[in-house]
PDB file of C-alpha atoms in Angstrom:
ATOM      1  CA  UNK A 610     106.251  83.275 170.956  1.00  0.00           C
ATOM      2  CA  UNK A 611     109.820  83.480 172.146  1.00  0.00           C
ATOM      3  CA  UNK A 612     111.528  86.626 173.509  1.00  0.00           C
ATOM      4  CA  UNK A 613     114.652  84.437 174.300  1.00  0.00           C
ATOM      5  CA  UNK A 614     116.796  84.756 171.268  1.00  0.00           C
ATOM      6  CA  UNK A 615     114.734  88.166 170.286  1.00  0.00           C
ATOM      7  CA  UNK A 616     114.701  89.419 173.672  1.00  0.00           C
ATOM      8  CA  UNK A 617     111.984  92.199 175.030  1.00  0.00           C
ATOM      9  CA  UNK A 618     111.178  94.278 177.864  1.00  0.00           C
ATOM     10  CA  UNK A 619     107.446  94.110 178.829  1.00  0.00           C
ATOM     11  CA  UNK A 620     105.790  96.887 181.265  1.00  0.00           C
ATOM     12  CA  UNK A 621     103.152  94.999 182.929  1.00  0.00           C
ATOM     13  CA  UNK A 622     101.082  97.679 185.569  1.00  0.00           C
ATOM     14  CA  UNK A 623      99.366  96.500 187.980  1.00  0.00           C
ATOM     15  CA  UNK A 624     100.395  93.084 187.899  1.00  0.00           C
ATOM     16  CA  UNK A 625     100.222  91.996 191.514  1.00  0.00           C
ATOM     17  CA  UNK A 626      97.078  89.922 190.383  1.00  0.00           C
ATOM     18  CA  UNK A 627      95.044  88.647 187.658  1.00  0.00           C
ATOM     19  CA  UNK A 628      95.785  89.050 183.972  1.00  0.00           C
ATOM     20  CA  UNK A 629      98.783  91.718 184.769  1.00  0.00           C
ATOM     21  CA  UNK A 630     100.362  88.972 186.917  1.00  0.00           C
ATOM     22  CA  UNK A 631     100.119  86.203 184.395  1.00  0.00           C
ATOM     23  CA  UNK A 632     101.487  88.408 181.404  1.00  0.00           C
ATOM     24  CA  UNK A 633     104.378  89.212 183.219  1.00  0.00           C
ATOM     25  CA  UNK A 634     104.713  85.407 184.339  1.00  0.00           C
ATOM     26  CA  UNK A 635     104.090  83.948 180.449  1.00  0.00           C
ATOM     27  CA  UNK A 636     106.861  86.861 179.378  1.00  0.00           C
ATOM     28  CA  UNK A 637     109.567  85.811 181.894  1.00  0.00           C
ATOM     29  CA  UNK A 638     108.636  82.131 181.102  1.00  0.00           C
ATOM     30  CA  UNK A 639     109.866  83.054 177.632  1.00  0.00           C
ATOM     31  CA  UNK A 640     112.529  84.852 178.258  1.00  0.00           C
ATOM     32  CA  UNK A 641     111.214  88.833 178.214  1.00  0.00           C
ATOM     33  CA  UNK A 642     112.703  91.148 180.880  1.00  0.00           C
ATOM     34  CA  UNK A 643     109.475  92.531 182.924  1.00  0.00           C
ATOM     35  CA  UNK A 644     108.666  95.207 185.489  1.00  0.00           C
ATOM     36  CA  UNK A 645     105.626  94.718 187.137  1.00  0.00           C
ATOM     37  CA  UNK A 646     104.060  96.794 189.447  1.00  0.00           C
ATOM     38  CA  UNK A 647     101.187  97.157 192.194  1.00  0.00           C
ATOM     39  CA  UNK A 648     100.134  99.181 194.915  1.00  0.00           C
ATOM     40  CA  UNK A 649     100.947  96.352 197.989  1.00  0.00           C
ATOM     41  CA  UNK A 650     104.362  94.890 198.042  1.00  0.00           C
ATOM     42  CA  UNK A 651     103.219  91.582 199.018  1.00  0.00           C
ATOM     43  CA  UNK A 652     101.132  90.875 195.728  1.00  0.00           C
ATOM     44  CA  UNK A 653     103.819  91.862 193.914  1.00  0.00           C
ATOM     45  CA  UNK A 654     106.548  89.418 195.681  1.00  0.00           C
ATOM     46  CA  UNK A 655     103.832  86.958 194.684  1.00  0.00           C
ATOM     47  CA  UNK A 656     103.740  87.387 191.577  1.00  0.00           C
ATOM     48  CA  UNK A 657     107.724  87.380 191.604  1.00  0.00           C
ATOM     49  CA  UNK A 658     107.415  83.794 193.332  1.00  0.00           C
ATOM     50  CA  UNK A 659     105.134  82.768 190.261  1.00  0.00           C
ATOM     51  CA  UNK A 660     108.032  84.269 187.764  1.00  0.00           C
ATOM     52  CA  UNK A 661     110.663  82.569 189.352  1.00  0.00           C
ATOM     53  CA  UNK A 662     108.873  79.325 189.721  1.00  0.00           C
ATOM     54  CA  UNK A 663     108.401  79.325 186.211  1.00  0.00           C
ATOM     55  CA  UNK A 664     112.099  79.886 185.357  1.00  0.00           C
ATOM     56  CA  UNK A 665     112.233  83.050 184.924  1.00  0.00           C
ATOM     57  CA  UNK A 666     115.025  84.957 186.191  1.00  0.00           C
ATOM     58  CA  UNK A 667     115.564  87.248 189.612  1.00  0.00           C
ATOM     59  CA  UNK A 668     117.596  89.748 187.466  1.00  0.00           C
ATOM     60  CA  UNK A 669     114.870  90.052 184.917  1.00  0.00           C
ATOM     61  CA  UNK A 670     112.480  91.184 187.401  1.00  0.00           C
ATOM     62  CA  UNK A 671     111.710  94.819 188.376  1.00  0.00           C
ATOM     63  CA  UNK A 672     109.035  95.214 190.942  1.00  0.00           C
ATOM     64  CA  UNK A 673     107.770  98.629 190.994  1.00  0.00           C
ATOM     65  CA  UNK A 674     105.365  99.604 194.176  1.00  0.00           C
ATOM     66  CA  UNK A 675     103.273 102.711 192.789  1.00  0.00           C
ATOM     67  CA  UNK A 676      99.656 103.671 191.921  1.00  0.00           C
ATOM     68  CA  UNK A 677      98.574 103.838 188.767  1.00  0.00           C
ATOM     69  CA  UNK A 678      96.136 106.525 189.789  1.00  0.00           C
ATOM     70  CA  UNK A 679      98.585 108.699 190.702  1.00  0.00           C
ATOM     71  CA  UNK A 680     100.349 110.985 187.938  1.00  0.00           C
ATOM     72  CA  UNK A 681     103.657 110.668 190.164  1.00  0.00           C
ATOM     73  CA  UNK A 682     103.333 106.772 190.677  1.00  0.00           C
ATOM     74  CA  UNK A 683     102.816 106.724 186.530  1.00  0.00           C
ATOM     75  CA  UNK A 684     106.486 108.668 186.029  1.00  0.00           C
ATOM     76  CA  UNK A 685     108.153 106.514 188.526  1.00  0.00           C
ATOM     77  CA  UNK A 686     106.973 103.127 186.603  1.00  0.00           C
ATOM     78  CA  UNK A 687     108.447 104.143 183.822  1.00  0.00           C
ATOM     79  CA  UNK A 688     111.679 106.195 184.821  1.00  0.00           C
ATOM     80  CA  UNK A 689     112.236 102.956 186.664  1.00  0.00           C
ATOM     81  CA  UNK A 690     111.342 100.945 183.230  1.00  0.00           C
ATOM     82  CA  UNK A 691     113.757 102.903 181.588  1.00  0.00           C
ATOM     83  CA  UNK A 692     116.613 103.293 184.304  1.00  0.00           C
ATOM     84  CA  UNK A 693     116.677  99.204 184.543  1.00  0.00           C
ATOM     85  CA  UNK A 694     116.421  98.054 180.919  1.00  0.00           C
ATOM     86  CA  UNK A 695     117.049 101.293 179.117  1.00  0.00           C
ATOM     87  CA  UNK A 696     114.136 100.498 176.780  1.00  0.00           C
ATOM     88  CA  UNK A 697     110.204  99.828 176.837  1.00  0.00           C
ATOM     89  CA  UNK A 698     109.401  96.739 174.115  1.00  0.00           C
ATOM     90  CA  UNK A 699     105.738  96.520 175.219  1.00  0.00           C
ATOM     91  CA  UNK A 700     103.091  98.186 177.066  1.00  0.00           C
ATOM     92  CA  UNK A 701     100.330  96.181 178.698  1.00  0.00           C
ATOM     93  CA  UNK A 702      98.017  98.559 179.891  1.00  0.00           C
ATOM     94  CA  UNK A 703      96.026  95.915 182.635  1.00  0.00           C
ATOM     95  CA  UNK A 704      95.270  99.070 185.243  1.00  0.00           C
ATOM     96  CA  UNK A 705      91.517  98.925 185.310  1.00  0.00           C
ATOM     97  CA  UNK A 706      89.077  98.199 188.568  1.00  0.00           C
ATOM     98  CA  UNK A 707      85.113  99.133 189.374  1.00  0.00           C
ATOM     99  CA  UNK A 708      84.756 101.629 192.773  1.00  0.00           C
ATOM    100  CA  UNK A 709      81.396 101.805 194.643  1.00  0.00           C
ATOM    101  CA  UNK A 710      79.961 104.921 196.774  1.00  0.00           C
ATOM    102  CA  UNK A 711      79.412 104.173 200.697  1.00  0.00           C
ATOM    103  CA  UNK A 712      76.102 102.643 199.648  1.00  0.00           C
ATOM    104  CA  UNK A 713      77.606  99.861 197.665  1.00  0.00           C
ATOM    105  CA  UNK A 714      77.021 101.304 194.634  1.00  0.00           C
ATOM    106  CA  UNK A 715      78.261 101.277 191.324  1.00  0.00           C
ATOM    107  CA  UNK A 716      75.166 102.196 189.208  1.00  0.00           C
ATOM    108  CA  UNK A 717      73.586 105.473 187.640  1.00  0.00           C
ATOM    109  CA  UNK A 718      73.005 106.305 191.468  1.00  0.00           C
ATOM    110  CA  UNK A 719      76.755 106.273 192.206  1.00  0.00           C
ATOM    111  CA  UNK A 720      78.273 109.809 192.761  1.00  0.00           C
ATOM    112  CA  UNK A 721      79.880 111.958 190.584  1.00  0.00           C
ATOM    113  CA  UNK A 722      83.113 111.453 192.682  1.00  0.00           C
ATOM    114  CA  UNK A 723      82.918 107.473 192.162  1.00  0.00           C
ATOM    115  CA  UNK A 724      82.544 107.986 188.279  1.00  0.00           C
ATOM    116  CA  UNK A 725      84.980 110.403 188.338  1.00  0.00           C
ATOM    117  CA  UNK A 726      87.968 108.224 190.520  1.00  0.00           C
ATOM    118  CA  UNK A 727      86.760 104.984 188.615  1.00  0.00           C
ATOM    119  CA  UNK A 728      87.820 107.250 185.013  1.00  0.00           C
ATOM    120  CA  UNK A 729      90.940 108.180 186.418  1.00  0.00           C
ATOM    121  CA  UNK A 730      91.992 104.413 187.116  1.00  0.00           C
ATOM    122  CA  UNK A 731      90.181 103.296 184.622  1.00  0.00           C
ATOM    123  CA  UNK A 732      91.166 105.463 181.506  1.00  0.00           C
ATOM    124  CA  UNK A 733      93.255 108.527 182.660  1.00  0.00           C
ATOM    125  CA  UNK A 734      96.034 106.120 184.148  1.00  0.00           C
ATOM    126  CA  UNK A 735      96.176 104.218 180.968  1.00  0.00           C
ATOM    127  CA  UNK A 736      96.267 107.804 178.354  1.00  0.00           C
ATOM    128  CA  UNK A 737      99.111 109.357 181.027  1.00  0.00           C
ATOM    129  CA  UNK A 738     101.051 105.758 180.700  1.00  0.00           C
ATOM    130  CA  UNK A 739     100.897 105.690 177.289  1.00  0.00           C
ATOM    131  CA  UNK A 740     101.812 109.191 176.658  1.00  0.00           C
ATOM    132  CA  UNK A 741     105.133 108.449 178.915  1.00  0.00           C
ATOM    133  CA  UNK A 742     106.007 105.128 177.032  1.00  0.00           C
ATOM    134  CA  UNK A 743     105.564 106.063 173.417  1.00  0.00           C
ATOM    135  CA  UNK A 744     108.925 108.113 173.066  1.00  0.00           C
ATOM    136  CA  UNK A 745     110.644 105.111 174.011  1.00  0.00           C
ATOM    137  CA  UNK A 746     108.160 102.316 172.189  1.00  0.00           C
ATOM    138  CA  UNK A 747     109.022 104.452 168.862  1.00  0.00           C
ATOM    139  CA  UNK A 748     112.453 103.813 169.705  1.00  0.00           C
ATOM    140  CA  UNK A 749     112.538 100.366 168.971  1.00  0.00           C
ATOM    141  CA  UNK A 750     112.297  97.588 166.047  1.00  0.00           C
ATOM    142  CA  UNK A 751     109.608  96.016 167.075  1.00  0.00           C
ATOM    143  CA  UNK A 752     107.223  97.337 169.703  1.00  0.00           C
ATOM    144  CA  UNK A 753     103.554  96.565 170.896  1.00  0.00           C
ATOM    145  CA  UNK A 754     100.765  98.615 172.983  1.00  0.00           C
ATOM    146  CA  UNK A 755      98.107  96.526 174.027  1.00  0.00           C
ATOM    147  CA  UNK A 756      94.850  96.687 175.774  1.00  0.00           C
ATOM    148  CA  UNK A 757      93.048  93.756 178.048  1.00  0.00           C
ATOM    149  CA  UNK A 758      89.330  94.392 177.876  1.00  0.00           C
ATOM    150  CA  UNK A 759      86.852  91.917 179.426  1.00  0.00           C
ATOM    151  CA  UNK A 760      84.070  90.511 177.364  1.00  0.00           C
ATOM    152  CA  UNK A 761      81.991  90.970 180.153  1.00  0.00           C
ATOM    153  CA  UNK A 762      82.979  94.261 180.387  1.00  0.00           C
ATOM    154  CA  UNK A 763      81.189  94.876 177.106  1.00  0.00           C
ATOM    155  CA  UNK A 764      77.709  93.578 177.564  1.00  0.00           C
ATOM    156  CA  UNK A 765      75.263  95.463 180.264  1.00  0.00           C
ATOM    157  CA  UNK A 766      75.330  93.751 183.988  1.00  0.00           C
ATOM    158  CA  UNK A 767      73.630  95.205 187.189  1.00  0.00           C
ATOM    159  CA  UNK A 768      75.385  97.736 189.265  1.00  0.00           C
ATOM    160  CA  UNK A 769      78.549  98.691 187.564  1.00  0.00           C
ATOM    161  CA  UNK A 770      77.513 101.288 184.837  1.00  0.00           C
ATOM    162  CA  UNK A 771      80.273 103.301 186.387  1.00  0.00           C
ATOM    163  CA  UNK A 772      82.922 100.482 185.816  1.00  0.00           C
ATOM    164  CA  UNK A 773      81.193  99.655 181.972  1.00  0.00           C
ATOM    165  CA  UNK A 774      81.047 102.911 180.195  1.00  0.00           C
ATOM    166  CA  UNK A 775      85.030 103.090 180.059  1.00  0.00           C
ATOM    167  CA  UNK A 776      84.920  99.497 178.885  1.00  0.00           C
ATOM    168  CA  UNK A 777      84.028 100.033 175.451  1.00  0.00           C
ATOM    169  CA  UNK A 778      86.163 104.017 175.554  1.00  0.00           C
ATOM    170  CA  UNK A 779      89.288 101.931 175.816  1.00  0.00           C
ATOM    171  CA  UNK A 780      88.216  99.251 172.944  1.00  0.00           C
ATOM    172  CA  UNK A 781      87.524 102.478 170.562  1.00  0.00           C
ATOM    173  CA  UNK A 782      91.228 104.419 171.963  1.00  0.00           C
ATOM    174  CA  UNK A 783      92.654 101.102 170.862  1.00  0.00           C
ATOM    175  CA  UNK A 784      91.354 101.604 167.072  1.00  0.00           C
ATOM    176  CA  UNK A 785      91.780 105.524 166.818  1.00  0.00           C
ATOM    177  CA  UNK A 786      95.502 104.663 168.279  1.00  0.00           C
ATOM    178  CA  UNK A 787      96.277 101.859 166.245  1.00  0.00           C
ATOM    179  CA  UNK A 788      95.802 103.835 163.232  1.00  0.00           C
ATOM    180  CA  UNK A 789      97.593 106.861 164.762  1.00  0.00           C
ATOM    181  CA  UNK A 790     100.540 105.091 165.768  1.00  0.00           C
ATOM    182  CA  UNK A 791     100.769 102.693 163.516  1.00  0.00           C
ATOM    183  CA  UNK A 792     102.588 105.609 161.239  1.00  0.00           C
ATOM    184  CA  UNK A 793     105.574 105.528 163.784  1.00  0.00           C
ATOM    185  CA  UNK A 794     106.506 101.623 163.754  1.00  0.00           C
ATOM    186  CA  UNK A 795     103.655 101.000 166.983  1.00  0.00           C
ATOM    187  CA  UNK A 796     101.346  98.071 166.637  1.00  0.00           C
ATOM    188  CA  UNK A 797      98.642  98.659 168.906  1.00  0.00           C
ATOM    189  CA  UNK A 798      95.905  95.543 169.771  1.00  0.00           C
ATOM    190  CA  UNK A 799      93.108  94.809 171.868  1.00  0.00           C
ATOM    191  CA  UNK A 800      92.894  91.203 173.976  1.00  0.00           C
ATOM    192  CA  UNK A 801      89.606  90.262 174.966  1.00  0.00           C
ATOM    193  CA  UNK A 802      89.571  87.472 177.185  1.00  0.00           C
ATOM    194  CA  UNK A 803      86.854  85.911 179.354  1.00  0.00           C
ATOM    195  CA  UNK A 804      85.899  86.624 182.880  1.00  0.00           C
ATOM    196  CA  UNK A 805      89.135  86.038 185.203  1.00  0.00           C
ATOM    197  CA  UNK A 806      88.861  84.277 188.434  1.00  0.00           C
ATOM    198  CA  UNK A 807      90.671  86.704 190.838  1.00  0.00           C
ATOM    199  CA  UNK A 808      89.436  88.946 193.304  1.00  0.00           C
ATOM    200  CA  UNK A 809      88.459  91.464 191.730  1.00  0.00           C
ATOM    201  CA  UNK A 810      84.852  91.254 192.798  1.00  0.00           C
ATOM    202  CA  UNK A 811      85.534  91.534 196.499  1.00  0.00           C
ATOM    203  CA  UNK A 812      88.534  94.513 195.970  1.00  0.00           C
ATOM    204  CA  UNK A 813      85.287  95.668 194.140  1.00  0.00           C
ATOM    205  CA  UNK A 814      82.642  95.342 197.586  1.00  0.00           C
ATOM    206  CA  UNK A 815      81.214  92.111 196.672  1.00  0.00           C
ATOM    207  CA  UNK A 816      81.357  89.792 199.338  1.00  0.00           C
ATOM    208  CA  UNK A 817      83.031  86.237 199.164  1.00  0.00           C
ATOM    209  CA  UNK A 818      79.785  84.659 199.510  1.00  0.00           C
ATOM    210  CA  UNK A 819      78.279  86.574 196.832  1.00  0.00           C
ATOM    211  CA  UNK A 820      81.328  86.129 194.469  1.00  0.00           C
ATOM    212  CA  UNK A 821      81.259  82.594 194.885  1.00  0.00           C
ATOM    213  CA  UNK A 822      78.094  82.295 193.402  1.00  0.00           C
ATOM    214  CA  UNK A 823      79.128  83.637 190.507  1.00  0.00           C
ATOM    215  CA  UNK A 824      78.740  81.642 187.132  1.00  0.00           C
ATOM    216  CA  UNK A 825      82.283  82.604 185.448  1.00  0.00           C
ATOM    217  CA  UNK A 826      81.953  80.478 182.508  1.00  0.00           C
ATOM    218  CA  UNK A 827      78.438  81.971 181.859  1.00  0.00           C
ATOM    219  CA  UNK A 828      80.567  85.236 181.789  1.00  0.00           C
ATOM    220  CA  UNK A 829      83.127  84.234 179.374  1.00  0.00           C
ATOM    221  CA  UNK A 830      80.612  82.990 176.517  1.00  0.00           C
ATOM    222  CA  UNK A 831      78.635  85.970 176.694  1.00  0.00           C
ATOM    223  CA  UNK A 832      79.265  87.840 173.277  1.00  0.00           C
TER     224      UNK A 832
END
C-alpha cells in the first residue's frame, strides 16, 4: 500500500499509544496525511517523534489533544480533520480501554457506573465519531471505516466482562455497517490483530509486576 502518488488523509483517535500510534506511523511512512489524537500531549509528541523518524512529514501531521469520551472532544477531532486537510479518507476507530471500580474490578461485580463509562469509551465514542465522519467519507473516491478488535478481546478472560461484552458489539456494528454503507461508496472492515504489548494493562489497574507476567503470545494464538 502506497498513499504517495494516491494520497489519503487517515483519522487515527487515540493514537498516543499502541495500535492508534502505529497506524498513523505506517500511514505517514507511506505518504498519508494523519491527525492523531490523545488525551496527554506528551504521548502524542511521541508518537509525532515516531512519524517523523520514519520520514514522514511535520506538515502532514495534525495532533489533536481531546477525549474521545467526550461528545465535544469528538466534534473538535474532526472539525480539526476537516479544517486541516479539508477531507476525511479513513477512519480508524482505535478508542477502546477496560475501567475498574475502586475495588479493582472489572467483572459482573463492577458497578453500573464502570459498565456504563467503559460503553461510552468503548462503543458510544466510536458510533458519535462515525456519525461525524461519514458526510465527509461519502465525499470521496475511495474511502475506508475500520475497526481494530483484539482476538483476545473475543474469547472469555477473568475480570474484564465489563471491557469484553463491547468486544464482540463492535465486530457485529462492523457487519450491519458494512452492508449499510457499503450502498454509499464506504468500505467498512474489521482488523483483528493479536494481543499488543503496550500499557494498556497498567492504564487498566494491573500492576507492572503483574503485567509482566503476562504470556502475550499465548494471547495472540488464542482463536
Amino acid at each position: 500500500m502506497s498513499c504517495k502518488a494516491w494520497p489519503k488523509t487517515l483519522l487515527s483517535p487515540c493514537s498516543s499509544s499502541g495500535i492508534g500510534a502505529e497506524t498513523a506511523v505506517l500511514f505517514a511512512k507511506e505518504g498519508a496525511k494523519v491527525t492523531i489524537t490523545g488525551r496527554k500531549k506528551d504521548g502524542l509528541e511521541a508518537t509525532k517523534r515516531c512519524i517523523l523518524n520514519a520520514g514522514g512529514k511535520e506538515d502532514d501531521i495534525n495532533a489533536v489533544v481531546a477525549d474521545v469520551t467526550d461528545a465535544s472532544g469528538r466534534e473538535e477531532i474532526i472539525s480539526s480533520t476537516v479544517q486541516k486537510w479539508g477531507k476525511i479518507d479513513i477512519l480508524v476507530n482505535n478508542a477502546g480501554g477496560m475501567l475498574r471500580d475502586t475495588n479493582g474490578s472489572a467483572d459482573a461485580s463492577a458497578s453500573v457506573d464502570v459498565l456504563r463509562k467503559t460503553m461510552d469509551l468503548n462503543v458510544c465514542s466510536v458510533v458519535h465519531l462515525i456519525q461525524l465522519a461519514r458526510p465527509y467519507l461519502v465525499k470521496q473516491k475511495e474511502r475506508w471505516l475500520t475497526f481494530p478488535v483484539l482476538v483476545g478481546s473475543l474469547k472469555g478472560h477473568q475480570n474484564s466482562c465489563t471491557m469484553r461484552c463491547q468486544k464482540p458489539l463492535l465486530d457485529q456494528m462492523t457487519r450491519s455497517l458494512a452492508v449499510d454503507l457499503i450502498a454509499e461508496g464506504v468500505r467498512v472492515n474489521s482488523v483483528s490483530p493479536g494481543a499488543v504489548v503496550t500499557r494498556f494493562m497498567q492504564t487498566s489497574g494491573v500492576t507492572d509486576a503483574d503485567a509482566s507476567k503476562v504470556d502475550f503470545l499465548k494471547l495472540s494464538e488464542e482463536r
